[in-house]
Short mmCIF file of C-alpha atoms in Angstrom, two decimals:
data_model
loop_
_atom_site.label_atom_id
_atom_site.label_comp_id
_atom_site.label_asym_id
_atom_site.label_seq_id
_atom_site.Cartn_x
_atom_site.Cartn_y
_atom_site.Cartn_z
CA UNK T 4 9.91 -13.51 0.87
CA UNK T 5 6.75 -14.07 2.79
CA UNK T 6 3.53 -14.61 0.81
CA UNK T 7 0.41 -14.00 2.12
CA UNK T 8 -2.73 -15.63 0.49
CA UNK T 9 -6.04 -13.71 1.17
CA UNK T 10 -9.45 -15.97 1.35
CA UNK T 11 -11.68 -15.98 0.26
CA UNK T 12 -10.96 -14.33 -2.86
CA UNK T 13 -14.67 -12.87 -3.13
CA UNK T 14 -16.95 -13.13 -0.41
CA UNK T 15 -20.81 -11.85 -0.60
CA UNK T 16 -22.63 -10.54 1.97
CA UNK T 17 -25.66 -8.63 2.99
CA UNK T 18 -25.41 -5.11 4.93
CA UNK T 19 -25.82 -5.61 8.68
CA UNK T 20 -24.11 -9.32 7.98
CA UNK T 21 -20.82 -10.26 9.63
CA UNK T 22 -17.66 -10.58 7.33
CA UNK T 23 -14.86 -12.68 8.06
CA UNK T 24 -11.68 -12.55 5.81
CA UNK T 25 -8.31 -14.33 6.29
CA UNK T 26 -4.82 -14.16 5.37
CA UNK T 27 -2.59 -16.81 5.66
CA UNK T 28 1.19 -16.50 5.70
CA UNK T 29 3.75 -18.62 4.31
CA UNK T 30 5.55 -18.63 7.27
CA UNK T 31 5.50 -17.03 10.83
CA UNK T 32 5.39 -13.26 10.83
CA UNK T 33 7.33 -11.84 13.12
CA UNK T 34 5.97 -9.65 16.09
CA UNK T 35 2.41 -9.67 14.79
CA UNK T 36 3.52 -7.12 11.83
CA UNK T 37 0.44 -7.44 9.85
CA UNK T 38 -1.87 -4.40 8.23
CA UNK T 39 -5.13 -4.07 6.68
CA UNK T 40 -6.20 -1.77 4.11
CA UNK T 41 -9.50 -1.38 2.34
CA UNK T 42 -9.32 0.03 -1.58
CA UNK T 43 -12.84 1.16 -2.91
CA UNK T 44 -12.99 1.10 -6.81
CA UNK T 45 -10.75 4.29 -8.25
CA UNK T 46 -9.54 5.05 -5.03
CA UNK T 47 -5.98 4.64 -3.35
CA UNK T 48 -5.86 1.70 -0.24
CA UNK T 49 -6.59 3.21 3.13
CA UNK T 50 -5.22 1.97 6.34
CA UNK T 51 -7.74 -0.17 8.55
CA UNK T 52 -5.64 -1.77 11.39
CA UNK T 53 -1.81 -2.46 11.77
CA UNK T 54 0.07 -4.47 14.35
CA UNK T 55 -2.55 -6.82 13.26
CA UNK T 56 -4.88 -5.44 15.99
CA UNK T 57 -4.63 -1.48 15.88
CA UNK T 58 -6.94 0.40 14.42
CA UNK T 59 -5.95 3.27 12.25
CA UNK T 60 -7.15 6.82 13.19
CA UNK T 61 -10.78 7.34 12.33
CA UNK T 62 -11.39 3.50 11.70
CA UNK T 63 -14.99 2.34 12.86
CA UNK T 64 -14.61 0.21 15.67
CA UNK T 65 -16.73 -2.49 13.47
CA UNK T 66 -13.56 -3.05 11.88
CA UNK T 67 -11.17 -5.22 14.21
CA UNK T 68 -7.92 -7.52 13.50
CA UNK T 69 -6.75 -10.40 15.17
CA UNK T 70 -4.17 -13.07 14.78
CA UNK T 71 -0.66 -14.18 14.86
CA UNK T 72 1.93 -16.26 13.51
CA UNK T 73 0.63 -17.28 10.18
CA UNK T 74 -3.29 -16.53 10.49
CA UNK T 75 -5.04 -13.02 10.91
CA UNK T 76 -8.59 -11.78 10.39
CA UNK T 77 -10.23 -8.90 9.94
CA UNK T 78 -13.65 -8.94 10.90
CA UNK T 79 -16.26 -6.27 9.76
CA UNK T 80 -19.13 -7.17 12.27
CA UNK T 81 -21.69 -5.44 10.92
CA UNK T 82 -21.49 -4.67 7.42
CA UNK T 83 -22.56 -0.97 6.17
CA UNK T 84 -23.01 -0.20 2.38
CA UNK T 85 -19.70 1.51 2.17
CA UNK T 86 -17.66 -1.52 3.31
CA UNK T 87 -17.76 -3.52 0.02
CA UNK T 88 -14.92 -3.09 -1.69
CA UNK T 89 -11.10 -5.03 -2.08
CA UNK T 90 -9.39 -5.80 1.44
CA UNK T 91 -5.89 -6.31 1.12
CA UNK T 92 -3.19 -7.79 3.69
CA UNK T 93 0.42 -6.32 4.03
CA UNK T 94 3.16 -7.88 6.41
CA UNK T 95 6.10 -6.29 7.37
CA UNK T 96 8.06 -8.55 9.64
CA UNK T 97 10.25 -9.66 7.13
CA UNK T 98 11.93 -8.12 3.93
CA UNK T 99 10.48 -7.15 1.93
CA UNK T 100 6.90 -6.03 2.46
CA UNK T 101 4.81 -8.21 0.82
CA UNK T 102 0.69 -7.93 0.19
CA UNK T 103 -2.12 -10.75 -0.14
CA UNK T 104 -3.71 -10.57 -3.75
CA UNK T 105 -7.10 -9.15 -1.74
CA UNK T 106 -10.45 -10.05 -1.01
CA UNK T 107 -13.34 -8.86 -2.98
CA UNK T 108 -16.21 -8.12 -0.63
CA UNK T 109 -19.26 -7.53 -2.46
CA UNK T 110 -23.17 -7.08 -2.21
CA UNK T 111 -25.12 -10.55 -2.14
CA UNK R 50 -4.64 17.27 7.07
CA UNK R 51 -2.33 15.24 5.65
CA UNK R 52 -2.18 15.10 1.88
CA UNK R 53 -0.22 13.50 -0.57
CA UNK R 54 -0.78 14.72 -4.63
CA UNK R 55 1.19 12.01 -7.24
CA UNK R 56 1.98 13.83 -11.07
CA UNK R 57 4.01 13.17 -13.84
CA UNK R 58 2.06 9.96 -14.84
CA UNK R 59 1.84 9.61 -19.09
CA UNK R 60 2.29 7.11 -21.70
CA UNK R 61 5.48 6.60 -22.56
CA UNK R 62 7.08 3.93 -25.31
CA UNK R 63 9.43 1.35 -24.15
CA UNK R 64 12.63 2.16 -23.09
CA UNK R 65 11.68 6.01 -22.05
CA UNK R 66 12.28 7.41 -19.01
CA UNK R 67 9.23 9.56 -16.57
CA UNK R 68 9.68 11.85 -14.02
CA UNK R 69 7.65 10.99 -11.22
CA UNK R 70 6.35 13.83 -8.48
CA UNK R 71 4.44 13.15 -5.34
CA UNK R 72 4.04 16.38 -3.25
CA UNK R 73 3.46 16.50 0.91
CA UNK R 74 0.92 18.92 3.00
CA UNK R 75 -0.11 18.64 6.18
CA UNK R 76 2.42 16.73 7.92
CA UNK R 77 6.36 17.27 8.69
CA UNK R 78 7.42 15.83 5.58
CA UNK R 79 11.43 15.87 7.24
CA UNK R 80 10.25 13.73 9.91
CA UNK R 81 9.02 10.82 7.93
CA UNK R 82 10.42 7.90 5.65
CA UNK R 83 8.18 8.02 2.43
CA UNK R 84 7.37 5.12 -0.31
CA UNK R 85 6.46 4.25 -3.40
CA UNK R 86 3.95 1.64 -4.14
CA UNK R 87 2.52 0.02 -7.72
CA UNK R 88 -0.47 -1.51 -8.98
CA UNK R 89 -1.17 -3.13 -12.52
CA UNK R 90 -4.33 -2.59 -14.22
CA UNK R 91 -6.71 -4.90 -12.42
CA UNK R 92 -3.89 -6.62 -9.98
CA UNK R 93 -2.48 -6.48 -6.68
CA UNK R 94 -0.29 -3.88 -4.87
CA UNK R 95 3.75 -4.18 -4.91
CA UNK R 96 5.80 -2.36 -2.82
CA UNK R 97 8.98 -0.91 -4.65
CA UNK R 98 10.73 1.82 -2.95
CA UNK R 99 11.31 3.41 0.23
CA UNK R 100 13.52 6.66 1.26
CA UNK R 101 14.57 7.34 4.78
CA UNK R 102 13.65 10.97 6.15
CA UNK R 103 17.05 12.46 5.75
CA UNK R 104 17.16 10.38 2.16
CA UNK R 105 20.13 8.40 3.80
CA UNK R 106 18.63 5.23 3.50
CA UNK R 107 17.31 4.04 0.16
CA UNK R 108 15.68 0.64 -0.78
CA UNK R 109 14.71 -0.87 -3.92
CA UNK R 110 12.24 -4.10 -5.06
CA UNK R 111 14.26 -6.56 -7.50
CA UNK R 112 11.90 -5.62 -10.39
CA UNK R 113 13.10 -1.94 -10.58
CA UNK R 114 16.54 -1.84 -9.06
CA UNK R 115 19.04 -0.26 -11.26
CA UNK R 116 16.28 1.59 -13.16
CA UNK R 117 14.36 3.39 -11.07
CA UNK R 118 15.52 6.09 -8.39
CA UNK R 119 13.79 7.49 -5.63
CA UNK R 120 14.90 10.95 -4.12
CA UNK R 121 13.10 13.84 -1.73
CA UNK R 122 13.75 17.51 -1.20
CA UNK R 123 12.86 18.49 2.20
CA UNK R 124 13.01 21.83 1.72
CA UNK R 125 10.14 21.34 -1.17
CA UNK R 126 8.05 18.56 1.18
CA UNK R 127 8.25 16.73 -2.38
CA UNK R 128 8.94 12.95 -2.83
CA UNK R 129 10.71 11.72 -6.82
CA UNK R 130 10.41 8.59 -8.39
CA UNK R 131 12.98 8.45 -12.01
CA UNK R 132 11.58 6.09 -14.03
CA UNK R 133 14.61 4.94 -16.68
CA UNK R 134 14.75 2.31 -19.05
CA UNK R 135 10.96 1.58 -18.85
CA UNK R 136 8.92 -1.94 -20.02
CA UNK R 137 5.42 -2.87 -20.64
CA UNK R 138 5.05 -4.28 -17.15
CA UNK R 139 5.94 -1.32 -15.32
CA UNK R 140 2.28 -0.22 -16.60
CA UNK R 141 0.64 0.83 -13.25
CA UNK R 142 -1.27 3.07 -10.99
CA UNK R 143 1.65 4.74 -8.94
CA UNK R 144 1.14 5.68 -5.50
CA UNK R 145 3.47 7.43 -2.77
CA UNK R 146 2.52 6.70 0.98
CA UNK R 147 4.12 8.26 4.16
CA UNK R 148 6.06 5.29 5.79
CA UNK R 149 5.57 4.19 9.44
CA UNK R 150 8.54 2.16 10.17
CA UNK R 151 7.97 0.74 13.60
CA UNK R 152 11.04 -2.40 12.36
CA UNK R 153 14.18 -1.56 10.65
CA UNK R 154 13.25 -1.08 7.22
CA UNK R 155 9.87 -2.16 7.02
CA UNK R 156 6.43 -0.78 8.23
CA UNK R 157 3.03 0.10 6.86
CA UNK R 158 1.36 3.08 4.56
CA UNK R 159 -0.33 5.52 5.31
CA UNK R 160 -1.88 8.11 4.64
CA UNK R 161 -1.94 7.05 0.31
CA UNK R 162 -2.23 9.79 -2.55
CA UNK R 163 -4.31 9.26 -5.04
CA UNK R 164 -1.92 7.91 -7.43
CA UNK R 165 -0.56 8.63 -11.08
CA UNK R 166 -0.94 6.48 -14.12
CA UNK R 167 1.93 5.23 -16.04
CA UNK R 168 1.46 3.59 -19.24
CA UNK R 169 4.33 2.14 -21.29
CA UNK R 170 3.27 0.78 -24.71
CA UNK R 171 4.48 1.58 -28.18
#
């Protein structure tokens, strides 16, 4: 199975910063099938972007994903209070789906 | 809008079995594959099980195959998750998600319900 290693595994920022997070895949994933979802503290995930690139419905366009192969980022360009939380990876170009172990993005 | 409400969560000794529920609003719940997803206390997410739309099509991760079985009534918009033969690490937070399969088998989640706890100690 493909594993996916998130970095850094907490990153701290200021609001109105720029965040950069990565996940790195242990081998090629196929036909960009990558998805990011944010999980606030006692909440479920939510969906941010799939096809690496896409945001979901009602996603703030300061969210964006790029990447291929076996490197994608999400980038939150401007960071709003309400971003920090965990930021997980998913990829589903191979069986079975697999996540990173997340990011923790939290208040410098 | 589309909702997704997880029950049957409890503490249950090893070895029990639990009735999972995970009931669909909002959406045509025929139309869609569905999925169930785990987390462990303080850990990462592992996908486990996914049904097709007609339930035709069932898959199952390593760690729970031949104990656990997923099933859906259409007619109820309600997704199942039988829990058999449980162990201590099948302690989790236990989420359904609609299933967007744009590859075969495999896709992405969303929307999430809220989840249901499931504790298994003695």
């Amino acid at each position: 199975e493909i594993v996916l290693t998130q970095s850094p595994g907490t990153l701290s920022l200021s609001p109105g910063e720029r965040a950069t997070l990565s996940c790195r895949a242990s081998q090629s994933v196929s036909s960009s099938y990558l998805a990011w979802y944010q999980q606030k503290p006692g909440q479920a995930p939510r969906l941010l972007i799939s096809g690496a690139s896409s945001r979901a419905t009602g996603i703030p366009d300061r969210f964006s994903g790029s990447g291929s192969g076996t490197d994608f980022t999400l980038t939150i360009s401007r960071l709003e209070p309400e971003d920090f939380a965990v930021y997980y990876c998913q990829q589903y170009g191979s069986s079975p789906n697999t996540f990173g172990q997340g990011t923790k993005l939290e208040i410098k | 809008q589309v909702q997704l409400v997880e029950s049957g969560g409890a503490l249950v000794k090893p070895g029990g079995s639990l009735r999972l529920s995970c009931s669909a609003s909002g959406f045509t719940f025929s139309d869609y594959y569905m999925t169930w997803i785990r987390q462990a206390p303080g850990k990462g997410l592992e996908w486990i099980s996914y049904i097709s739309s007609s339930g035709s099509a069932i898959y199952y991760a390593d760690s729970v195959k031949g104990r656990f079985t997923i099933s859906r009534d259409n007619a109820k918009n309600s997704l199942y998750l039988q829990m058999n033969s449980l162990r201590a690490e099948d302690t989790a937070m236990y989420y359904c998600a609609r299933y967007h399969v744009p590859a075969a088998i495999l896709g992405w989640f969303d929307p999430w319900g809220q989840g249901t706890l499931v504790t298994v100690s003695s």
